[in-house]
PDB file of C-alpha atoms in Angstrom:
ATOM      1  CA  UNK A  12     131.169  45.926  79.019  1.00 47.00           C
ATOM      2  CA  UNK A  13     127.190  45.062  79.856  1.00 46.00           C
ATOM      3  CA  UNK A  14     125.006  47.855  80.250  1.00 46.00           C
ATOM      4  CA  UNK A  15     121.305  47.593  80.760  1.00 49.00           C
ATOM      5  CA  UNK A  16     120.591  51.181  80.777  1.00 53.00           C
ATOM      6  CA  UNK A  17     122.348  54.544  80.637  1.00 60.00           C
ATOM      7  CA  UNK A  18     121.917  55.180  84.063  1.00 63.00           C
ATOM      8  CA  UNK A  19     123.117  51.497  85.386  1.00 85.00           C
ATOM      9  CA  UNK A  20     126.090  50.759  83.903  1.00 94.00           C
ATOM     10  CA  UNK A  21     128.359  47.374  84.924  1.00 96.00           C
ATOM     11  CA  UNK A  22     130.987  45.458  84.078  1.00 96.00           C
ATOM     12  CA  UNK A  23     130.808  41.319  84.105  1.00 96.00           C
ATOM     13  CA  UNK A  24     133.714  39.371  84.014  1.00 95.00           C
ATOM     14  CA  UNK A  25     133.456  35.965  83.358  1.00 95.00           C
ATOM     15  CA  UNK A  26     135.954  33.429  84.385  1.00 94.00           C
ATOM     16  CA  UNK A  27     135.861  29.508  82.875  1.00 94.00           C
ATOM     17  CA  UNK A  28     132.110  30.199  81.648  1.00 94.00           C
ATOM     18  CA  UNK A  29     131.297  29.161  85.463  1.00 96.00           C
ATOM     19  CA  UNK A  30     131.812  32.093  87.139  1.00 96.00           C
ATOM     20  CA  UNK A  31     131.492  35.969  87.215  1.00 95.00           C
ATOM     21  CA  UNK A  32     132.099  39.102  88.706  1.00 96.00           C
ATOM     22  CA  UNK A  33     130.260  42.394  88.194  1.00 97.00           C
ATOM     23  CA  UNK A  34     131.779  46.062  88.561  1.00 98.00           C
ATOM     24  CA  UNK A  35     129.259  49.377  88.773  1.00 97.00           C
ATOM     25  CA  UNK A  36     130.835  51.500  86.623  1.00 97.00           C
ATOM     26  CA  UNK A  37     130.597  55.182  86.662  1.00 96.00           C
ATOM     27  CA  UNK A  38     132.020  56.108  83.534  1.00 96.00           C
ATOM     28  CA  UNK A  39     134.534  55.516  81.209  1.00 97.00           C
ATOM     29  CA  UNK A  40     137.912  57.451  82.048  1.00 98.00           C
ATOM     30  CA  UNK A  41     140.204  55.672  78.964  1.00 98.00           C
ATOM     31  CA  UNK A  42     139.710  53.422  76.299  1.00 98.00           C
ATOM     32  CA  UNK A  43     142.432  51.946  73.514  1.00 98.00           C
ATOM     33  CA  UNK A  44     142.809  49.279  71.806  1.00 98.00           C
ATOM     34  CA  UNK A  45     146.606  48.170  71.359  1.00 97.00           C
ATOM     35  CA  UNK A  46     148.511  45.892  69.383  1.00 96.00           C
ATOM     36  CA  UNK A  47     147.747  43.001  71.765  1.00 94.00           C
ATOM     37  CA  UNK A  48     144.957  44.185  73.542  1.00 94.00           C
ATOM     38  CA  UNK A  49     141.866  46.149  74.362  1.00 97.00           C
ATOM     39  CA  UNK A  50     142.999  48.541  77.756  1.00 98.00           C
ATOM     40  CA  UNK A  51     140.385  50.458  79.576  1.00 98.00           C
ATOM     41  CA  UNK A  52     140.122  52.444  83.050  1.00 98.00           C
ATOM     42  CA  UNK A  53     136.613  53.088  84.130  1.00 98.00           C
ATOM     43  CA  UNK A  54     135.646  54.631  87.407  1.00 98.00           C
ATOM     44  CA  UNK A  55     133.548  51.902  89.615  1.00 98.00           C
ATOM     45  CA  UNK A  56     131.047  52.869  92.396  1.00 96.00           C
ATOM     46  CA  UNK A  57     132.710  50.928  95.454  1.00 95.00           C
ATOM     47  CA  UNK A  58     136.052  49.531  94.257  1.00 98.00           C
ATOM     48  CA  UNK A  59     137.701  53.158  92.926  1.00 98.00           C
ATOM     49  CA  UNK A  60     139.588  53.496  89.645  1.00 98.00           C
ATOM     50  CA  UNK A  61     139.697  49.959  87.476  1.00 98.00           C
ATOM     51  CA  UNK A  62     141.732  48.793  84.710  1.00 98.00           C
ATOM     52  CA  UNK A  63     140.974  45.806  82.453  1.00 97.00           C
ATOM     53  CA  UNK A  64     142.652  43.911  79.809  1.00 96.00           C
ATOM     54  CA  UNK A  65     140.240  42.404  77.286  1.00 95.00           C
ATOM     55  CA  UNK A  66     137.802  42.977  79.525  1.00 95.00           C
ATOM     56  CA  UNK A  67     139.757  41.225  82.207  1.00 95.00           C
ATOM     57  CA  UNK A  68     139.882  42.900  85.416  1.00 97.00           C
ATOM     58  CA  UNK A  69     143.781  43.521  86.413  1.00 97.00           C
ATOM     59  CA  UNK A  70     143.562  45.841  89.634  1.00 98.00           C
ATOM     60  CA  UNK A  71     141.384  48.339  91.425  1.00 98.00           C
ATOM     61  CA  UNK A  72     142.278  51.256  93.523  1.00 98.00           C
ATOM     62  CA  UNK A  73     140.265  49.918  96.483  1.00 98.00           C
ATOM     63  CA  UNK A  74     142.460  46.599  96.626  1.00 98.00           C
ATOM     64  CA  UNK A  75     145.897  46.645  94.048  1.00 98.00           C
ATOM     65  CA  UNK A  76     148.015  46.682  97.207  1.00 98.00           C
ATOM     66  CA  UNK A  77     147.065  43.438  98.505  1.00 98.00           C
ATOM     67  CA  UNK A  78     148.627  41.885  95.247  1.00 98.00           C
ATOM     68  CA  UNK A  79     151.452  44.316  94.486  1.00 98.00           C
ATOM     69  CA  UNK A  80     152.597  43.231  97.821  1.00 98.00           C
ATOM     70  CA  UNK A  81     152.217  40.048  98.072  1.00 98.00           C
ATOM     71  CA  UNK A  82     153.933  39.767  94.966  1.00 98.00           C
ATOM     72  CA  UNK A  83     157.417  41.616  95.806  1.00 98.00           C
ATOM     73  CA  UNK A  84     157.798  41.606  99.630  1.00 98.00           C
ATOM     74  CA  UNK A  85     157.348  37.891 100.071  1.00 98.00           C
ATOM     75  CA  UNK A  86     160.389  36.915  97.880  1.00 98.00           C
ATOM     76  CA  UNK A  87     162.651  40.687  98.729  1.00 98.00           C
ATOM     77  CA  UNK A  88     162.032  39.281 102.726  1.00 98.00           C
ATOM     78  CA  UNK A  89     163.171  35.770 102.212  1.00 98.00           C
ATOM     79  CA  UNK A  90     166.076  36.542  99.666  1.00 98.00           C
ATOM     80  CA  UNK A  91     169.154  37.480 102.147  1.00 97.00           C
ATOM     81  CA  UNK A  92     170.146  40.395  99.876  1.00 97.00           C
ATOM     82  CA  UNK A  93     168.311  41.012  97.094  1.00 98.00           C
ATOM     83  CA  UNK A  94     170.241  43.761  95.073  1.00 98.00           C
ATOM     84  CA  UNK A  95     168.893  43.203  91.570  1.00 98.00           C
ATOM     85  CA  UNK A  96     165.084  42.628  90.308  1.00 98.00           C
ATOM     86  CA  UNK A  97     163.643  41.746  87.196  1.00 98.00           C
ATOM     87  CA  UNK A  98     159.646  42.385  86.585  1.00 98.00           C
ATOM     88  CA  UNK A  99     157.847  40.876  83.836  1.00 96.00           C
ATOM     89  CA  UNK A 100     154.689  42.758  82.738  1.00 96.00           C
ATOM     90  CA  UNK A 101     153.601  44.780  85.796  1.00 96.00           C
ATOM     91  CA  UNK A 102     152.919  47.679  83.204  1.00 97.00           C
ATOM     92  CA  UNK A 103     150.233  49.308  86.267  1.00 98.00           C
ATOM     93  CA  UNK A 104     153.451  50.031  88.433  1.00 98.00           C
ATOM     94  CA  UNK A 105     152.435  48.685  91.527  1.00 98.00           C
ATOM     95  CA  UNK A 106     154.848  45.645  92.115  1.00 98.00           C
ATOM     96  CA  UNK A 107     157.827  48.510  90.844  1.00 98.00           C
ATOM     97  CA  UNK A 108     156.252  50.885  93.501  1.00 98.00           C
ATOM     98  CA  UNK A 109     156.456  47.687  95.972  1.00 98.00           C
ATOM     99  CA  UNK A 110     159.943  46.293  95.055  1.00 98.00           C
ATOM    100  CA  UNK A 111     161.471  49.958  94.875  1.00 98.00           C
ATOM    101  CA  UNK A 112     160.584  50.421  98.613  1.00 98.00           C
ATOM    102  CA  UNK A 113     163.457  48.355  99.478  1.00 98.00           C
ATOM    103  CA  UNK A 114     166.458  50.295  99.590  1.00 96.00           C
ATOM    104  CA  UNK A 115     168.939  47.159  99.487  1.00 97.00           C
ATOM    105  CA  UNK A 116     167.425  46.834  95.815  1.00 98.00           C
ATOM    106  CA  UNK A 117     169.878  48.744  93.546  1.00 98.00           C
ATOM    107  CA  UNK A 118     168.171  48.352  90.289  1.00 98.00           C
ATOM    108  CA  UNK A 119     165.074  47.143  88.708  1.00 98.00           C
ATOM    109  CA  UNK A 120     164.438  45.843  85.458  1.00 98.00           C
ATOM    110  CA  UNK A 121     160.828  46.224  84.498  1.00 98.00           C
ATOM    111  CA  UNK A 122     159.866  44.350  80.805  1.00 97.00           C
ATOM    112  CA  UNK A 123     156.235  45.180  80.145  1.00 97.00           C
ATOM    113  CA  UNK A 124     155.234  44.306  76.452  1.00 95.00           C
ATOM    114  CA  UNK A 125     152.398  46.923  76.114  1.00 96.00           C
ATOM    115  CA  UNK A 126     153.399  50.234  76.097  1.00 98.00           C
ATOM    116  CA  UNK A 127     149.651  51.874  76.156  1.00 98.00           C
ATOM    117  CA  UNK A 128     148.698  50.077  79.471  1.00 98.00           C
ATOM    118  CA  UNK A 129     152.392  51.963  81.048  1.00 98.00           C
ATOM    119  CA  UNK A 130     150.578  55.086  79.462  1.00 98.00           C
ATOM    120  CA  UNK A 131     146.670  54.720  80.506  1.00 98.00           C
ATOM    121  CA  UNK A 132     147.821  53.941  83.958  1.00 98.00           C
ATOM    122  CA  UNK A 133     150.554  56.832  84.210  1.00 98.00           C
ATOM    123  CA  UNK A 134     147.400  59.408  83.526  1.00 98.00           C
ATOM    124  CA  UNK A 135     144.501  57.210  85.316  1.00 98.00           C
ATOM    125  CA  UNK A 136     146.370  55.706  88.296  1.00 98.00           C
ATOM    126  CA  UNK A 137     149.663  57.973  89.460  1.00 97.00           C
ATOM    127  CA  UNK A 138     148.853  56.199  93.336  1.00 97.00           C
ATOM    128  CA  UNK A 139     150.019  53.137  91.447  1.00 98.00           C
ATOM    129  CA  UNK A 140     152.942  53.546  89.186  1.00 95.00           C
ATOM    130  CA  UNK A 141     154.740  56.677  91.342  1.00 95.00           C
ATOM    131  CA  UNK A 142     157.835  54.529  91.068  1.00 96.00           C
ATOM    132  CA  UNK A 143     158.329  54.951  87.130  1.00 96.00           C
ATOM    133  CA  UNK A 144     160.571  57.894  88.129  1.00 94.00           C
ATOM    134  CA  UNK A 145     162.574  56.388  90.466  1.00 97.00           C
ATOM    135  CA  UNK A 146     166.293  56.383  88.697  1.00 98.00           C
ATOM    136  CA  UNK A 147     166.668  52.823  89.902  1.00 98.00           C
ATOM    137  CA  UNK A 148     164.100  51.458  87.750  1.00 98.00           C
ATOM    138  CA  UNK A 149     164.960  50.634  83.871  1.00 98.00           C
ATOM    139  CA  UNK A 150     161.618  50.156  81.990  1.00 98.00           C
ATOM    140  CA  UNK A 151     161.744  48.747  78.778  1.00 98.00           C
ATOM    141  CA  UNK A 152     158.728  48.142  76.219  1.00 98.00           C
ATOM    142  CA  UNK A 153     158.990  44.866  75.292  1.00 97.00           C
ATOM    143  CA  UNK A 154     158.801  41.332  74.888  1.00 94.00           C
ATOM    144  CA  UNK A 155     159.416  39.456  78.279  1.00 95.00           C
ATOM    145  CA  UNK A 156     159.937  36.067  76.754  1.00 94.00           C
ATOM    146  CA  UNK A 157     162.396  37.502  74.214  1.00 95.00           C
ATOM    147  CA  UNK A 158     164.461  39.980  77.117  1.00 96.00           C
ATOM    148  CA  UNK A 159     165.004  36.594  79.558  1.00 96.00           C
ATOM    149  CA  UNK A 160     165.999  34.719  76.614  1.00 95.00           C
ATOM    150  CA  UNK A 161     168.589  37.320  75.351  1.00 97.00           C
ATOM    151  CA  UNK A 162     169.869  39.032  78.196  1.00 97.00           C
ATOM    152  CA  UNK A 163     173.197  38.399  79.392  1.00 96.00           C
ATOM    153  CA  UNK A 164     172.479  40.333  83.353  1.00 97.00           C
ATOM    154  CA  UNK A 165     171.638  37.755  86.667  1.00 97.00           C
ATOM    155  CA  UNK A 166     169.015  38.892  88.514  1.00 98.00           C
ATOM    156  CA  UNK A 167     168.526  37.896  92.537  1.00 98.00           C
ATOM    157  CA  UNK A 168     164.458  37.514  92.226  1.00 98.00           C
ATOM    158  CA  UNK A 169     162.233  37.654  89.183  1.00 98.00           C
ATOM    159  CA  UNK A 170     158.864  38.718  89.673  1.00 98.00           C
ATOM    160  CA  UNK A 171     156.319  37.586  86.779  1.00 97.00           C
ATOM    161  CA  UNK A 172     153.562  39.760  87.004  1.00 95.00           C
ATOM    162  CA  UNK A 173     151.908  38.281  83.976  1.00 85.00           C
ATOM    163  CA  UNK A 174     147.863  38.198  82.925  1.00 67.00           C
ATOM    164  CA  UNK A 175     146.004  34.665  82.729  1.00 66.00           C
ATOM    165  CA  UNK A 176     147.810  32.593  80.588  1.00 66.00           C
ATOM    166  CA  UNK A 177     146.062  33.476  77.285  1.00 59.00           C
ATOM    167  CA  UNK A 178     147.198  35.588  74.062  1.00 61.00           C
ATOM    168  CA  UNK A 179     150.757  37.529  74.878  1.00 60.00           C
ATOM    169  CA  UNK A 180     151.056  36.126  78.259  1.00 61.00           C
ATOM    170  CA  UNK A 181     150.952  32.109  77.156  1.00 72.00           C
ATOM    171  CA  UNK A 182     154.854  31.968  76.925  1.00 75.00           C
ATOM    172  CA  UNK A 183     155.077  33.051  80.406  1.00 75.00           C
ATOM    173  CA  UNK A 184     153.981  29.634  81.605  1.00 79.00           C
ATOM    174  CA  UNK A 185     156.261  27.761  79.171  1.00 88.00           C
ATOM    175  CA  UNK A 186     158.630  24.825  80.049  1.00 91.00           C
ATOM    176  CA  UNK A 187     161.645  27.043  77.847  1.00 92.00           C
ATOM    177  CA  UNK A 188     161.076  30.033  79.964  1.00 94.00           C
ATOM    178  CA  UNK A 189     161.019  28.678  82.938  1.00 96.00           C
ATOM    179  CA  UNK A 190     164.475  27.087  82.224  1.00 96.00           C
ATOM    180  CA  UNK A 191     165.779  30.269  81.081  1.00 96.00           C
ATOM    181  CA  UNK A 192     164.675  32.007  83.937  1.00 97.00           C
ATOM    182  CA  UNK A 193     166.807  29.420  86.230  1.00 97.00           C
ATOM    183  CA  UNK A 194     169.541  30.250  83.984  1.00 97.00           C
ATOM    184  CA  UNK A 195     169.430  34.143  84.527  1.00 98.00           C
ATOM    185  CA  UNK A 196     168.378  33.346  88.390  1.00 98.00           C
ATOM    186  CA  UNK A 197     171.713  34.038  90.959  1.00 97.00           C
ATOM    187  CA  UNK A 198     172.753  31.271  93.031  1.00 96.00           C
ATOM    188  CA  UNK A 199     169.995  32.117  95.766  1.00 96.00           C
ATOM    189  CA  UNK A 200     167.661  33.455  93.381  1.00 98.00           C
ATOM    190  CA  UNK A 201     163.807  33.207  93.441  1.00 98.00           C
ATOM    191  CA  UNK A 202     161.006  33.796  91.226  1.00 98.00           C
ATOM    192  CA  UNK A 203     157.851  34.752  91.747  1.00 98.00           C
ATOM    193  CA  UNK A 204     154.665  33.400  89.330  1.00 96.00           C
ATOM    194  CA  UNK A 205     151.125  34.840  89.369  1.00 95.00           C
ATOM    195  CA  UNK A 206     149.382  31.275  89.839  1.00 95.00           C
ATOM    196  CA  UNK A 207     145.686  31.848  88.950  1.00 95.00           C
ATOM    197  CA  UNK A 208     142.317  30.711  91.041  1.00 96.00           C
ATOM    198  CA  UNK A 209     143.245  27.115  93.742  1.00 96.00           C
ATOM    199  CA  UNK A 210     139.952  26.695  93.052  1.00 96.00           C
ATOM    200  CA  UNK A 211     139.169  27.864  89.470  1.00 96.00           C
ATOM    201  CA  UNK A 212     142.563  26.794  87.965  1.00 95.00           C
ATOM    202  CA  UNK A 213     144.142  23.854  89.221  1.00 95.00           C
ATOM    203  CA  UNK A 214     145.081  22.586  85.877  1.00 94.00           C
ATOM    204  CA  UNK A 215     146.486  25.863  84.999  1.00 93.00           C
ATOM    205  CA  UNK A 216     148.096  25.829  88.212  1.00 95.00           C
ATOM    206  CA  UNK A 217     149.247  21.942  87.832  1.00 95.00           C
ATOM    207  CA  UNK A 218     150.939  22.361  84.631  1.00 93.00           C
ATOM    208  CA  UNK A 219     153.328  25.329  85.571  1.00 94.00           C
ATOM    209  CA  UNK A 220     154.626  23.648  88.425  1.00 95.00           C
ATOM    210  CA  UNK A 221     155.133  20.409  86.152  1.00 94.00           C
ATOM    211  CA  UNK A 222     156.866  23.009  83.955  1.00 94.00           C
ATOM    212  CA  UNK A 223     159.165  24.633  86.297  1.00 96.00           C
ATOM    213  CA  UNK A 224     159.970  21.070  88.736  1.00 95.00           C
ATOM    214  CA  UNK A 225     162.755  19.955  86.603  1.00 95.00           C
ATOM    215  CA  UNK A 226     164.616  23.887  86.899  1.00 96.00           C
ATOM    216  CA  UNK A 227     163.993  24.510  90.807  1.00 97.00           C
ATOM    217  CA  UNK A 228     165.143  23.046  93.819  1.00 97.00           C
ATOM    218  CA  UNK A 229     161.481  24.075  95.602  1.00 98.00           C
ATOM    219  CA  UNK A 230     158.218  24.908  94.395  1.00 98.00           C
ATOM    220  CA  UNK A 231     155.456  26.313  97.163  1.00 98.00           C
ATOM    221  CA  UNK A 232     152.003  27.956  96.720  1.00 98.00           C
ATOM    222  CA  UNK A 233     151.091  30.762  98.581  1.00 98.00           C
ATOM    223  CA  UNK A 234     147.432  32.570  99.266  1.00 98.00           C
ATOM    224  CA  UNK A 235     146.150  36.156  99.170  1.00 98.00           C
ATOM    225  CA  UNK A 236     142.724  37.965  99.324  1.00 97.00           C
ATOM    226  CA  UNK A 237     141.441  39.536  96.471  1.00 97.00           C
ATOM    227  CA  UNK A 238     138.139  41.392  95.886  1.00 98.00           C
ATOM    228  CA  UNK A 239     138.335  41.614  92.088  1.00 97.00           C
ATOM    229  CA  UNK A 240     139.424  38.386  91.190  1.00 97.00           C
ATOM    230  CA  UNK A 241     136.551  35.075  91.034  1.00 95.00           C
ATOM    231  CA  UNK A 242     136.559  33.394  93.983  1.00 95.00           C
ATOM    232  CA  UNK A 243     138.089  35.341  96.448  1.00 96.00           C
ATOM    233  CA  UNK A 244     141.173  33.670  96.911  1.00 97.00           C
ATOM    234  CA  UNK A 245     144.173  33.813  94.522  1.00 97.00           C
ATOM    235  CA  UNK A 246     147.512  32.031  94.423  1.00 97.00           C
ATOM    236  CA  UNK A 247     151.198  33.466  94.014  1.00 98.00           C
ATOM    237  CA  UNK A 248     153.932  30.276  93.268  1.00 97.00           C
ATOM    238  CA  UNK A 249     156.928  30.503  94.434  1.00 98.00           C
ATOM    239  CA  UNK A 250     160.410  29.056  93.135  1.00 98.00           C
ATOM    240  CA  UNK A 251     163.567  28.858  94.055  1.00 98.00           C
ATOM    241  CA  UNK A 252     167.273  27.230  93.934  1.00 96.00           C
ATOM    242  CA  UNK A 253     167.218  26.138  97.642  1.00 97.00           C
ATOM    243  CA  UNK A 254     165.440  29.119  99.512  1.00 98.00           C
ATOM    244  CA  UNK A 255     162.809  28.094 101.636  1.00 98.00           C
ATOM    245  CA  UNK A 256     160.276  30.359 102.104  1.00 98.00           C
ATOM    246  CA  UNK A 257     159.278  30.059 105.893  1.00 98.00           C
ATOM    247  CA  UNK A 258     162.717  28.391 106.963  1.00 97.00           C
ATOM    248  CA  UNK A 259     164.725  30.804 105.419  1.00 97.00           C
ATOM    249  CA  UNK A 260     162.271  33.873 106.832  1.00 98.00           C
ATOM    250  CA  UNK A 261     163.473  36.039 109.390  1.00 97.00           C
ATOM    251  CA  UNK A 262     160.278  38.031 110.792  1.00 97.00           C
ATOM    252  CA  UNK A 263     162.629  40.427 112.583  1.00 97.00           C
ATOM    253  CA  UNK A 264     163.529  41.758 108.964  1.00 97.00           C
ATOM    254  CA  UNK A 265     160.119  43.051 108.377  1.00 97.00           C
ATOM    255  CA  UNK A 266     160.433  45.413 111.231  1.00 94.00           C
ATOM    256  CA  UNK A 267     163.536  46.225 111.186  1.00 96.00           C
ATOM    257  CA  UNK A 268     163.073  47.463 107.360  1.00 96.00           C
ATOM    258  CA  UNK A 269     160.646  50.100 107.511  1.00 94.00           C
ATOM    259  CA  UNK A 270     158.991  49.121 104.792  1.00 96.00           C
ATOM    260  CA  UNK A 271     155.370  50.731 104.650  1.00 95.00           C
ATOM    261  CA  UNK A 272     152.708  47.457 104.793  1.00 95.00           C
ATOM    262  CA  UNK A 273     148.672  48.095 104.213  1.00 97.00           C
ATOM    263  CA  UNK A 274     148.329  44.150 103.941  1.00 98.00           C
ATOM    264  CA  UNK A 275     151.737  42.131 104.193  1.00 98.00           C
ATOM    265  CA  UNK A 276     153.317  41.371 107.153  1.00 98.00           C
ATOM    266  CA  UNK A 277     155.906  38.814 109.458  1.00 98.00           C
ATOM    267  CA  UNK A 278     152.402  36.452 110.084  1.00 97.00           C
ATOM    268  CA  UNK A 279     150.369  36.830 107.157  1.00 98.00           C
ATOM    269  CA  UNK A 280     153.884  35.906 105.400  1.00 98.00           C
ATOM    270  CA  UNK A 281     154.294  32.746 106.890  1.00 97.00           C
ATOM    271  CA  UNK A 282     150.288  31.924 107.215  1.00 97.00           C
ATOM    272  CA  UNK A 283     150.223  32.387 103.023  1.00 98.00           C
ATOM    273  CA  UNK A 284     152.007  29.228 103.056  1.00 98.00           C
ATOM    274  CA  UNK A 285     150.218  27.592 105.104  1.00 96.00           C
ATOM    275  CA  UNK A 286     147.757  25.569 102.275  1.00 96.00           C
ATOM    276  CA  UNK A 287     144.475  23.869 103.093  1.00 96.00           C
ATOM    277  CA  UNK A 288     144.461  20.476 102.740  1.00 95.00           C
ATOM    278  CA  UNK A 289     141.912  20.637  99.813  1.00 95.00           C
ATOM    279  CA  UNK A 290     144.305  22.814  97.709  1.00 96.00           C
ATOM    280  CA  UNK A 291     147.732  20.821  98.610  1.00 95.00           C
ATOM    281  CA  UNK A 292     145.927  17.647  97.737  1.00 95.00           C
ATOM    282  CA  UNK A 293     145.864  18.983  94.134  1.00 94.00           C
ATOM    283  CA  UNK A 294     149.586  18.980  93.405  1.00 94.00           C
ATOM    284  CA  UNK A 295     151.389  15.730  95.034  1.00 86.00           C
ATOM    285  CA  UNK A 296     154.602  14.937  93.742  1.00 89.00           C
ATOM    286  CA  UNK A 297     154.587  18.845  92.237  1.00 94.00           C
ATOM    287  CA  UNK A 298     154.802  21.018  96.333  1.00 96.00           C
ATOM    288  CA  UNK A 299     157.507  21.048  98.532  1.00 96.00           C
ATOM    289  CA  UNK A 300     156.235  20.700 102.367  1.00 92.00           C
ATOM    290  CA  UNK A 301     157.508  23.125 104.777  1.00 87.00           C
ATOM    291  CA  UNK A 302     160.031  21.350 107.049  1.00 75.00           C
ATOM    292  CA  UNK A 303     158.172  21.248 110.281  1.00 71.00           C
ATOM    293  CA  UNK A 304     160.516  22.825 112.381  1.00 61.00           C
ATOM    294  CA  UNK A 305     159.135  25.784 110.292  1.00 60.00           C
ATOM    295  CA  UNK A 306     155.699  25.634 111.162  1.00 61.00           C
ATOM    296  CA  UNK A 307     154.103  28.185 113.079  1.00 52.00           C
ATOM    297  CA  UNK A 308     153.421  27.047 116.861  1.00 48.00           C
ATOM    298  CA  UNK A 309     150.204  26.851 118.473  1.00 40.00           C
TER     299      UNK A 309
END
């Protein structure tokens, strides 16, 4: 953390050595350093409660539901009957808190390696991880790489909920977990990838869908807004074994679910898809178009 004075504190985040965000912080609420990482909460002027990883911003107050989801309701609204979820990382909660609002989903599997970000956010951020106590959800402290490559359950959609893809998170982008993911996928199954900056990133972005084309039937790239993360604009992928994720989309589901929205719903769904020509230029031969009877009208 920068501070030029006691009485102006912020917080820089610098992305690529091209780019950077800055935070007003107005104190410190938690600080810890675990086995894998330095964890802190501080308490920004205009953004609410914030927690970083090595000084990487993960989520604010003012904006975590915008990516928590993004992250779960896209895949839970295209899968016809998703009964069984696995999370990797996630430790804040919110995608749990997200995926546990379906009540088709009969159990969650959460994986999160660091148990000390589970506990700073438990104590600093209770709006985010109220679904730790739902009996549906099994949370386990541990290695995600290791749990996909040893468990013996199927899961309908797996939802990667990982950090950039440096120190413990660098497996998650892997050729050999990618395959082992399709292998613990059901026949319908989907996963879910946080997929970095569309501007920032492309290589990063390039080389996980060259890792996960050979497992998956489709790959797609879908858009959010983001206030805390450079750039603006940030990028979930999306694989599957034959699910298309505008074809196979009923909008009528949304509504007919009840599930409570701040930022998702039946149009910004299908618009998230919808790539700008400078971004889908990036990845020929690695994006699978949206059939056109698909498209949106108008």
């Amino acid at each position: 953390m920068a501070a030029s004075d006691p009485l102006n504190l912020w917080v820089t985040e610098h992305h690529r050595d091209i780019v950077g965000l800055t935070f007003k912080v107005e104190k410190t609420l938690f600080s810890g350093r675990s086995p894998y990482q330095q964890v802190d909460v501080i308490q920004t002027a205009g953004h609410g409660r914030m927690l970083l990883n090595d000084g990487i911003v993960m989520i604010s107050e003012r904006d975590e539901f915008i990516y928590h989801e993004m992250i779960a309701h896209v895949p839970l609204f295209v899968h016809p009957d998703p009964k069984s979820v696995l999370i990797i990382g996630g430790g804040d909660g919110g995608t749990a808190r997200e995926v546990l609002k379906h009540r088709g989903v009969e159990r969650a599997v959460m994986v999160e390696i660091d148990e000390l970000v589970v506990q700073a956010c438990r104590k600093y951020m209770p709006s985010v991880c109220c679904a730790f106590d739902d009996p549906r959800l099994d949370l386990k402290i541990a290695d995600g790489v290791s749990f996909v490559a040893e468990t013996n359950e199927q899961f309908d959609v797996i939802l990667v909920d990982s950090t950039d893809p440096i120190g413990p998170a660098q497996a998650l982008f892997n050729r050999d977990f990618y395959r082992r993911v399709a292998e613990i996928l059901s026949p319908d199954g989907i996963l879910i990838t946080q997929a970095e900056s569309p501007f920032y990133d492309t290589d990063v972005q390039s080389a996980m869908l060259g890792n996960q084309r050979e497992f998956f039937e489709r790959l797609h790239l879908y858009l959010f807004n983001t206030l805390i993360y450079p750039g603006g604009l940030w990028c979930f992928g999306f694989a599957s074994k034959g699910l298309c994720p505008v074809r196979n989309f009923d909008p009528k589901r949304v509504d007919a679910a009840g599930v409570p929205h701040r930022y998702y719903h039946a149009g910004v769904h299908t618009a998230a898809f919808q790539l700008p020509a400078c971004i889908r230029s990036n990845f020929s031969g690695l994006l699978d178009s949206i059939p056109p009877e698909a498209q949106p009208s108008g």
